[in-house]
CSV table of C-alpha atoms in Angstrom, one decimal:
chain,number,residue,atom,x,y,z
A,482,ILE,CA,-118.5,34.8,-32.0
A,483,ALA,CA,-115.1,34.5,-30.6
A,484,GLY,CA,-112.9,32.8,-32.2
A,485,ILE,CA,-112.7,30.2,-35.2
A,486,THR,CA,-116.5,28.6,-35.9
A,487,GLN,CA,-117.1,26.3,-38.5
A,488,ALA,CA,-120.9,24.7,-39.8
A,489,PRO,CA,-122.3,22.2,-39.7
A,490,THR,CA,-120.8,20.9,-36.6
A,491,SER,CA,-121.7,16.7,-38.2
A,492,GLN,CA,-123.2,15.9,-41.8
A,493,ILE,CA,-124.6,13.1,-43.4
A,494,LEU,CA,-123.9,13.2,-46.9
A,495,ALA,CA,-125.0,10.8,-49.7
A,496,ALA,CA,-122.5,10.4,-52.6
A,497,GLY,CA,-122.5,12.6,-55.7
A,498,ARG,CA,-123.9,15.3,-53.3
A,499,ARG,CA,-122.6,18.9,-53.6
A,500,MET,CA,-121.6,20.0,-49.9
A,501,THR,CA,-120.3,23.3,-48.7
A,502,LEU,CA,-118.6,23.4,-44.7
A,503,ARG,CA,-118.3,26.8,-43.3
A,504,CYS,CA,-115.5,28.4,-42.3
A,505,THR,CA,-115.9,32.1,-40.2
A,506,GLN,CA,-113.0,33.3,-38.0
A,507,ASP,CA,-113.3,36.8,-36.1
A,508,MET,CA,-109.6,37.2,-35.1
A,509,ARG,CA,-109.4,39.7,-38.5
A,510,HIS,CA,-105.9,37.1,-39.3
A,511,ASN,CA,-104.8,36.8,-42.6
A,512,ALA,CA,-103.9,33.5,-43.2
A,513,MET,CA,-107.0,30.8,-43.4
A,514,TYR,CA,-106.3,26.8,-43.6
A,515,TRP,CA,-108.4,24.3,-43.9
A,516,TYR,CA,-107.3,20.4,-43.0
A,517,ARG,CA,-108.9,17.3,-42.8
A,518,GLN,CA,-107.9,14.4,-40.4
A,519,ASP,CA,-108.2,10.7,-40.8
A,520,LEU,CA,-107.4,7.7,-38.5
A,521,GLY,CA,-103.7,7.5,-38.3
A,522,LEU,CA,-102.6,10.2,-40.0
A,523,GLY,CA,-101.5,13.8,-39.5
A,524,LEU,CA,-104.0,16.6,-40.0
A,525,ARG,CA,-103.3,17.6,-44.2
A,526,LEU,CA,-103.8,20.6,-45.9
A,527,ILE,CA,-106.3,20.2,-48.3
A,528,HIS,CA,-106.7,24.2,-49.2
A,529,TYR,CA,-104.8,27.5,-48.1
A,530,SER,CA,-105.3,31.5,-48.1
A,531,ASN,CA,-102.7,33.8,-46.9
A,532,THR,CA,-105.2,36.9,-47.2
A,533,ALA,CA,-108.6,37.9,-48.5
A,534,GLY,CA,-109.1,37.4,-52.5
A,535,THR,CA,-106.2,34.7,-53.1
A,536,THR,CA,-105.8,30.6,-52.3
A,537,GLY,CA,-103.7,28.0,-53.2
A,538,LYS,CA,-103.4,24.2,-53.0
A,539,GLY,CA,-102.5,22.0,-50.5
A,540,GLU,CA,-101.2,18.5,-50.0
A,541,VAL,CA,-104.4,17.1,-50.7
A,542,PRO,CA,-106.7,19.7,-52.9
A,543,ASP,CA,-108.3,17.1,-55.5
A,544,GLY,CA,-112.4,17.3,-54.8
A,545,TYR,CA,-112.3,20.2,-53.0
A,546,SER,CA,-112.8,23.8,-53.6
A,547,VAL,CA,-112.3,27.1,-51.8
A,548,SER,CA,-112.7,30.8,-51.8
A,549,ARG,CA,-111.6,33.8,-49.8
A,550,ALA,CA,-113.9,36.8,-50.9
A,551,ASN,CA,-113.0,38.2,-47.0
A,552,THR,CA,-111.2,38.2,-44.4
A,553,ASP,CA,-113.4,36.2,-41.7
A,554,ASP,CA,-114.8,33.4,-44.0
A,555,PHE,CA,-113.7,30.7,-45.9
A,556,PRO,CA,-116.3,27.7,-47.1
A,557,LEU,CA,-114.6,24.7,-48.6
A,558,THR,CA,-116.6,23.1,-51.4
A,559,LEU,CA,-117.1,19.4,-51.9
A,560,ALA,CA,-118.4,19.5,-55.2
A,561,SER,CA,-119.1,15.6,-55.9
A,562,ALA,CA,-118.7,14.2,-52.4
A,563,VAL,CA,-117.6,10.5,-52.9
A,564,PRO,CA,-116.7,8.0,-49.8
A,565,SER,CA,-112.9,9.1,-49.4
A,566,GLN,CA,-114.2,12.3,-48.0
A,567,THR,CA,-115.8,11.0,-45.1
A,568,SER,CA,-113.2,12.7,-42.6
A,569,VAL,CA,-113.2,14.9,-39.6
A,570,TYR,CA,-112.7,18.7,-41.2
A,571,PHE,CA,-110.7,21.5,-39.6
A,572,CYS,CA,-110.7,25.3,-40.4
A,573,ALA,CA,-107.6,27.5,-38.7
A,574,SER,CA,-106.3,30.7,-39.1
A,575,SER,CA,-103.0,32.2,-38.2
A,576,GLY,CA,-102.1,36.2,-37.6
A,577,GLY,CA,-99.7,36.3,-40.3
A,578,THR,CA,-97.7,34.5,-43.5
A,579,GLY,CA,-93.9,34.7,-43.8
A,580,GLY,CA,-92.8,34.4,-40.5
A,581,SER,CA,-91.3,31.5,-38.7
A,582,TYR,CA,-94.1,32.1,-35.7
A,583,ASN,CA,-97.0,31.1,-37.2
A,584,GLU,CA,-99.4,29.4,-34.4
A,585,GLN,CA,-102.2,28.5,-36.4
A,586,PHE,CA,-105.7,28.8,-34.2
A,587,PHE,CA,-108.3,25.9,-34.7
A,588,GLY,CA,-112.2,25.5,-35.5
A,589,PRO,CA,-114.1,22.8,-33.9
A,590,GLY,CA,-114.2,20.6,-36.7
A,591,THR,CA,-116.7,19.0,-39.0
A,592,ARG,CA,-117.4,15.6,-38.9
A,593,LEU,CA,-118.7,14.3,-42.4
A,594,THR,CA,-119.4,10.8,-43.5
A,595,VAL,CA,-120.4,10.0,-47.2
A,596,LEU,CA,-122.1,7.3,-47.7
B,843,GLY,CA,-90.0,13.9,-49.7
B,844,GLN,CA,-90.8,15.3,-46.1
B,845,ASN,CA,-91.9,13.6,-43.1
B,846,ILE,CA,-92.2,13.8,-39.6
B,847,ASP,CA,-92.4,10.9,-37.0
B,848,GLN,CA,-93.8,10.3,-33.4
B,849,PRO,CA,-94.9,7.3,-31.7
B,850,THR,CA,-98.1,6.3,-32.1
B,851,GLU,CA,-99.1,5.9,-28.4
B,852,MET,CA,-97.7,6.2,-25.0
B,853,THR,CA,-98.8,5.0,-21.6
B,854,ALA,CA,-97.5,6.7,-18.3
B,855,THR,CA,-98.6,6.7,-14.8
B,856,GLU,CA,-100.4,10.1,-13.5
B,857,GLY,CA,-98.0,11.7,-11.4
B,858,ALA,CA,-94.8,10.6,-12.8
B,859,ILE,CA,-93.1,12.3,-16.1
B,860,VAL,CA,-93.7,10.9,-19.7
B,861,GLN,CA,-91.1,12.2,-23.2
B,862,ILE,CA,-92.4,12.2,-26.8
B,863,ASN,CA,-90.0,12.5,-29.4
B,864,CYS,CA,-90.9,13.9,-32.3
B,865,THR,CA,-88.0,13.8,-35.2
B,866,TYR,CA,-88.6,15.4,-38.9
B,867,GLN,CA,-86.6,15.3,-42.0
B,868,THR,CA,-88.5,18.7,-44.2
B,869,SER,CA,-87.7,21.0,-46.6
B,870,GLY,CA,-85.9,23.7,-44.5
B,871,PHE,CA,-87.1,24.5,-40.5
B,872,ASN,CA,-88.8,27.4,-40.0
B,873,GLY,CA,-89.9,26.2,-36.5
B,874,LEU,CA,-91.2,23.4,-34.6
B,875,PHE,CA,-94.6,23.5,-32.8
B,876,TRP,CA,-96.4,21.0,-30.6
B,877,TYR,CA,-100.2,20.5,-30.3
B,878,GLN,CA,-102.5,19.3,-27.9
B,879,GLN,CA,-105.3,17.4,-29.1
B,880,HIS,CA,-108.4,16.0,-26.5
B,881,ALA,CA,-110.4,13.0,-28.3
B,882,GLY,CA,-112.9,14.2,-30.6
B,883,GLU,CA,-112.3,18.2,-30.0
B,884,ALA,CA,-109.8,20.2,-32.0
B,885,PRO,CA,-106.2,20.7,-31.7
B,886,THR,CA,-104.4,23.7,-29.0
B,887,PHE,CA,-101.3,25.1,-28.7
B,888,LEU,CA,-98.9,23.8,-26.4
B,889,SER,CA,-95.6,25.0,-27.0
B,890,TYR,CA,-92.8,27.1,-30.2
B,891,ASN,CA,-89.4,26.0,-30.4
B,892,VAL,CA,-87.0,27.7,-33.2
B,893,LEU,CA,-83.8,27.7,-31.5
B,894,ASP,CA,-82.4,25.0,-30.3
B,895,GLY,CA,-82.8,24.3,-26.3
B,896,LEU,CA,-85.2,23.7,-23.8
B,897,GLU,CA,-88.3,26.0,-23.1
B,898,GLU,CA,-90.6,25.5,-20.3
B,899,LYS,CA,-93.9,26.4,-19.4
B,900,GLY,CA,-95.5,25.1,-16.4
B,901,ARG,CA,-95.4,20.8,-16.5
B,902,PHE,CA,-95.1,21.6,-20.5
B,903,SER,CA,-91.3,21.5,-21.7
B,904,SER,CA,-89.8,21.0,-25.7
B,905,PHE,CA,-87.0,20.2,-26.7
B,906,LEU,CA,-85.2,21.1,-29.9
B,907,SER,CA,-81.9,20.2,-31.5
B,908,ARG,CA,-81.8,21.5,-35.5
B,909,SER,CA,-79.1,19.5,-36.0
B,910,LYS,CA,-80.9,16.4,-35.3
B,911,GLY,CA,-83.6,17.1,-36.7
B,912,TYR,CA,-85.6,16.5,-33.4
B,913,SER,CA,-87.5,17.8,-30.6
B,914,TYR,CA,-89.3,16.2,-27.3
B,915,LEU,CA,-92.2,17.3,-25.1
B,916,LEU,CA,-91.9,16.8,-21.4
B,917,LEU,CA,-94.6,16.3,-19.4
B,918,LYS,CA,-94.2,16.4,-15.5
B,919,GLU,CA,-96.9,15.7,-12.5
B,920,LEU,CA,-98.9,13.7,-14.9
B,921,GLN,CA,-102.7,14.5,-14.7
B,922,MET,CA,-105.4,12.3,-15.9
B,923,LYS,CA,-106.7,15.7,-18.4
B,924,ASP,CA,-103.3,15.0,-20.0
B,925,SER,CA,-104.6,12.2,-21.6
B,926,ALA,CA,-104.4,13.1,-25.2
B,927,SER,CA,-103.2,13.1,-28.6
B,928,TYR,CA,-100.0,15.0,-29.2
B,929,LEU,CA,-99.3,16.6,-32.4
B,930,CYS,CA,-95.6,17.1,-33.4
B,931,ALA,CA,-96.1,20.1,-36.3
B,932,VAL,CA,-92.9,21.8,-38.2
B,933,THR,CA,-92.5,25.1,-40.4
B,934,ASP,CA,-90.9,24.5,-43.6
B,935,SER,CA,-89.5,26.6,-46.2
B,936,ASN,CA,-92.4,27.8,-47.8
B,937,TYR,CA,-93.6,29.1,-44.2
B,938,GLN,CA,-96.0,26.2,-44.1
B,939,LEU,CA,-97.0,23.2,-41.1
B,940,ILE,CA,-96.1,19.4,-42.1
B,941,TRP,CA,-97.8,17.6,-39.0
B,942,GLY,CA,-97.0,14.0,-37.8
B,943,ALA,CA,-99.6,11.7,-37.3
B,944,GLY,CA,-100.0,12.2,-33.3
B,945,THR,CA,-98.9,9.9,-30.3
B,946,LYS,CA,-101.7,9.0,-28.1
B,947,LEU,CA,-101.2,9.7,-24.5
B,948,ILE,CA,-102.5,7.4,-21.8
B,949,ILE,CA,-102.7,8.2,-18.2
B,950,LYS,CA,-103.2,5.4,-16.0
B,951,PRO,CA,-103.8,6.2,-12.4
């Protein structure tokens, strides 16, 4: 692994189903993030984690949950998918928090369609 | 509220120069990033400004004026591969990145 990986690459999901998007990084970064990107809108933060064992809510957390059991993995779960959650989901990581230089590195994204 | 404004779309000619502007109103300021995103791909880092002035990196330069809440990305000697979206993002007082919607740059031969 080099950088950040996400799985699956794409998924079509029936409304009401549960889905977990996976994200793994091998850069030993402390902070990890989940964004959604919709046409015409900027990246919107769903949840973040500043370090293993801690998580926080971003701008659009409703309908999503995360966990951070270790440094490398940061899964995003949709408990009961709805069509408005159709989007491209990006996982990102950065080396630290609390500092002004906080370059984020992105995974390749997961394209999710909820029907 | 927090807000970052960039033009939705711009068109330029191969070999020319283009300037993409970004204005921001955020709760605090701890740096400004520019990212490039090709269609269907992830954003990738281009530049970072935290002090006023110009940062040059090859064909790309980024400028910041904190007093005006303003930045621009300057792309010189445009190539077809520069066709992409360019995202402006500001680190706020909580050290979270606030993202603009991006500027889609179309390069014509």
